Amino acid sequence: MSQIKHHLRRVGGAVVTTLAALLVFLELVMPDQITRLPPGNFWLNALVRIPIEAIVVIAVLLVLPERARRVGATVLGLTLGLLTVVKIIDMGFFAVLAREFDPVLDWVLFTDGYHFLEDSMGKLGAFGVAAAAVLLAAALLTFTTLAMRRLSRLLAAHAQPTRHAVFAFASAWIVLAVLGVQIVGGIPVASQAAADLARDTALKVPQDIADRKAFEQEVKVDAFRNLPDDQLLTALRGKDVIVSFVESYGRDAVEDPEFNSAVLARLKADDAKLAAKGFASRTGFLTSSTAGGGSWLAHSTFLSGLWIDNQQRYRSLVNTDRLTLTRAFKRAGFRTVGVEPGVTYAWPEGQFYGYDQVYDSHTLDYHGPMLSWSTMPDQFVMKQFQQLEYAKKNRGPLLAEITLTSSHTPWAPMPTMLPWEQIGDGSVYGPMIAAAPGAGTVWKNDHRIRQAYASSIAYSIDSLTSYVEKYGDDNLVLVFLGDHQPASIVVGQNASKDVPISIVAKDPKVLDRIASWGWTTGLTPAPTAPVWPMNEFRDRFLTAFSPLGSPH
């Protein structure tokens, strides 16, 4: 009996040791992007890689005395576990935002992500996901540390053969690295993924400090800051201007043949109905400062004329008195309003942008169902804008910044267009949304996701153009653009950050002001249409419509 127990303990110990080695090995070779996972048989591809970090760590642990080796194994285990957590977070960031996680600046995004889960899954579902994520992180830190300690004891017990193995693997790694040997999918056999991630993560701190100092200088440069109020936007005096951001309206929505047909058909039909009412349009491209999410970064880039691509820059910006495009309209004598159905909490940034009035999800008086993240349909938002502001009698010129959210992920369930007089308080959407396919149905395959995305973009654009068709008068000017491309599940990992932008007006003098821009006639941008960085638009717009006072 004692021999059986002894044998079982030996087998159990060998299994635990094997699992510990496998855990550490996989954490070392695991990439930080899902698309970098080796195709085909992951296990086979992973097992033929040689991580340089393992060779260095084993060599260091072998030369340490026993007590220092235990401490070193603990520190290394915690470090590797933490790097693995960062890798998993990076996978999520690349999948949604097409960039890596910044451990200095991006913590605030977890709060936004949690609110998104609450809106999409309910409080209980969001809490469950968050709790599972915390438990996974704790488990990785704990088990990686225990694995490293166990392996360090094994190495010490077999020091001589381990030294020979280290020499052999180190020699093989050098040869494979020099020759650039790769497995299927371009994955190098000589791996240094963990070292690269540790280096990049450590460099974030000095890079963020340098970026903060650079931004402090950039924000001081403003050619329009001291322009007299009576010289601002003189060519738009007497007009009403709507600036609308269409969530996730990216270049691929009009150019990717897999799903662009619904959007192109909508743009063509909208061109025709606008032309029938005497409106014309011009369209180009802007390169957004973000992708997949982070809409507020794009909005602030567009309105401030500064490149805002991280949370540090955003926080710094909203604590300045920068002349935003909306504030320029206010100084020119326009009433400025923000229509923000996606704002569900306090939003002090509204003061920075210079709004006289902000309508959020609580003040738009919607009595229908939510649409996943989106609090209300875009057509309802436009109808409320009509009633609350545009239809007022004896008012002055108006500037409205309207953010449309129906095309926000997960793009389901989706409303359909209604006769404007039937919208009411929004309760009419109850049966419509109940009958529409939900996110759980749409997200069963990538093709359905892309088709749902395209349908949502077509709906958002139609909400704008139908509004102009029904309510727009001779003095209405509409500027609408995408804030960023959608998530990589729609456009892939290598998509550009370009978004379409259109200007619609009935007065031909308005479009004459931008004739030199070379934009495409109509709402569908040509592939060769000009592409500008999004932060350049503010100055180009102010120059075009403030001709007497524009800097030269």
PDB file of N, CA, C and O in Angstrom, residues 1-16 150:
ATOM      1  N   MET A   1       0.825  -1.207   0.000  1.00  0.00           N
ATOM      2  CA  MET A   1       0.000   0.000   0.000  1.00  0.00           C
ATOM      3  C   MET A   1       0.868   1.270   0.000  1.00  0.00           C
ATOM      4  O   MET A   1       0.590   2.213  -0.704  1.00  0.00           O
ATOM      5  N   SER A   2       1.930   1.220   0.847  1.00  0.00           N
ATOM      6  CA  SER A   2       2.811   2.391   0.906  1.00  0.00           C
ATOM      7  C   SER A   2       3.514   2.631  -0.413  1.00  0.00           C
ATOM      8  O   SER A   2       3.758   3.769  -0.811  1.00  0.00           O
ATOM      9  N   GLN A   3       3.863   1.516  -1.125  1.00  0.00           N
ATOM     10  CA  GLN A   3       4.510   1.682  -2.430  1.00  0.00           C
ATOM     11  C   GLN A   3       3.550   2.300  -3.444  1.00  0.00           C
ATOM     12  O   GLN A   3       3.959   3.111  -4.282  1.00  0.00           O
ATOM     13  N   ILE A   4       2.270   1.904  -3.349  1.00  0.00           N
ATOM     14  CA  ILE A   4       1.275   2.470  -4.266  1.00  0.00           C
ATOM     15  C   ILE A   4       1.116   3.967  -4.013  1.00  0.00           C
ATOM     16  O   ILE A   4       1.086   4.781  -4.942  1.00  0.00           O
ATOM     17  N   LYS A   5       1.030   4.350  -2.722  1.00  0.00           N
ATOM     18  CA  LYS A   5       0.910   5.769  -2.393  1.00  0.00           C
ATOM     19  C   LYS A   5       2.130   6.544  -2.864  1.00  0.00           C
ATOM     20  O   LYS A   5       2.019   7.654  -3.384  1.00  0.00           O
ATOM     21  N   HIS A   6       3.312   5.913  -2.649  1.00  0.00           N
ATOM     22  CA  HIS A   6       4.541   6.571  -3.086  1.00  0.00           C
ATOM     23  C   HIS A   6       4.549   6.771  -4.601  1.00  0.00           C
ATOM     24  O   HIS A   6       4.935   7.827  -5.114  1.00  0.00           O
ATOM     25  N   HIS A   7       4.096   5.711  -5.298  1.00  0.00           N
ATOM     26  CA  HIS A   7       4.044   5.795  -6.764  1.00  0.00           C
ATOM     27  C   HIS A   7       3.054   6.877  -7.222  1.00  0.00           C
ATOM     28  O   HIS A   7       3.349   7.641  -8.149  1.00  0.00           O
ATOM     29  N   LEU A   8       1.896   6.924  -6.561  1.00  0.00           N
ATOM     30  CA  LEU A   8       0.901   7.934  -6.928  1.00  0.00           C
ATOM     31  C   LEU A   8       1.416   9.342  -6.673  1.00  0.00           C
ATOM     32  O   LEU A   8       1.156  10.264  -7.453  1.00  0.00           O
ATOM     33  N   ARG A   9       2.147   9.511  -5.542  1.00  0.00           N
ATOM     34  CA  ARG A   9       2.709  10.823  -5.259  1.00  0.00           C
ATOM     35  C   ARG A   9       3.712  11.225  -6.326  1.00  0.00           C
ATOM     36  O   ARG A   9       3.756  12.386  -6.760  1.00  0.00           O
ATOM     37  N   ARG A  10       4.517  10.256  -6.770  1.00  0.00           N
ATOM     38  CA  ARG A  10       5.510  10.554  -7.816  1.00  0.00           C
ATOM     39  C   ARG A  10       4.821  10.922  -9.128  1.00  0.00           C
ATOM     40  O   ARG A  10       5.211  11.880  -9.802  1.00  0.00           O
ATOM     41  N   VAL A  11       3.790  10.163  -9.478  1.00  0.00           N
ATOM     42  CA  VAL A  11       3.049  10.464 -10.716  1.00  0.00           C
ATOM     43  C   VAL A  11       2.365  11.820 -10.595  1.00  0.00           C
ATOM     44  O   VAL A  11       2.410  12.646 -11.513  1.00  0.00           O
ATOM     45  N   GLY A  12       1.732  12.054  -9.437  1.00  0.00           N
ATOM     46  CA  GLY A  12       1.067  13.335  -9.229  1.00  0.00           C
ATOM     47  C   GLY A  12       2.046  14.483  -9.281  1.00  0.00           C
ATOM     48  O   GLY A  12       1.759  15.538  -9.871  1.00  0.00           O
ATOM     49  N   GLY A  13       3.219  14.298  -8.667  1.00  0.00           N
ATOM     50  CA  GLY A  13       4.236  15.344  -8.698  1.00  0.00           C
ATOM     51  C   GLY A  13       4.721  15.621 -10.114  1.00  0.00           C
ATOM     52  O   GLY A  13       4.941  16.775 -10.500  1.00  0.00           O
ATOM     53  N   ALA A  14       4.875  14.539 -10.889  1.00  0.00           N
ATOM     54  CA  ALA A  14       5.322  14.721 -12.278  1.00  0.00           C
ATOM     55  C   ALA A  14       4.275  15.467 -13.100  1.00  0.00           C
ATOM     56  O   ALA A  14       4.608  16.318 -13.929  1.00  0.00           O
ATOM     57  N   VAL A  15       3.000  15.144 -12.849  1.00  0.00           N
ATOM     58  CA  VAL A  15       1.922  15.830 -13.574  1.00  0.00           C
ATOM     59  C   VAL A  15       1.895  17.313 -13.222  1.00  0.00           C
ATOM     60  O   VAL A  15       1.792  18.180 -14.097  1.00  0.00           O
ATOM     61  N   VAL A  16       2.000  17.611 -11.909  1.00  0.00           N
ATOM     62  CA  VAL A  16       1.986  19.012 -11.486  1.00  0.00           C
ATOM     63  C   VAL A  16       3.182  19.764 -12.064  1.00  0.00           C
ATOM     64  O   VAL A  16       3.056  20.905 -12.534  1.00  0.00           O
ATOM     65  N   ARG A 150       8.163  26.088  -8.010  1.00  0.00           N
ATOM     66  CA  ARG A 150       8.314  24.632  -8.152  1.00  0.00           C
ATOM     67  C   ARG A 150       9.418  24.304  -9.162  1.00  0.00           C
ATOM     68  O   ARG A 150      10.265  23.438  -8.912  1.00  0.00           O
TER      69      ARG A 150
END
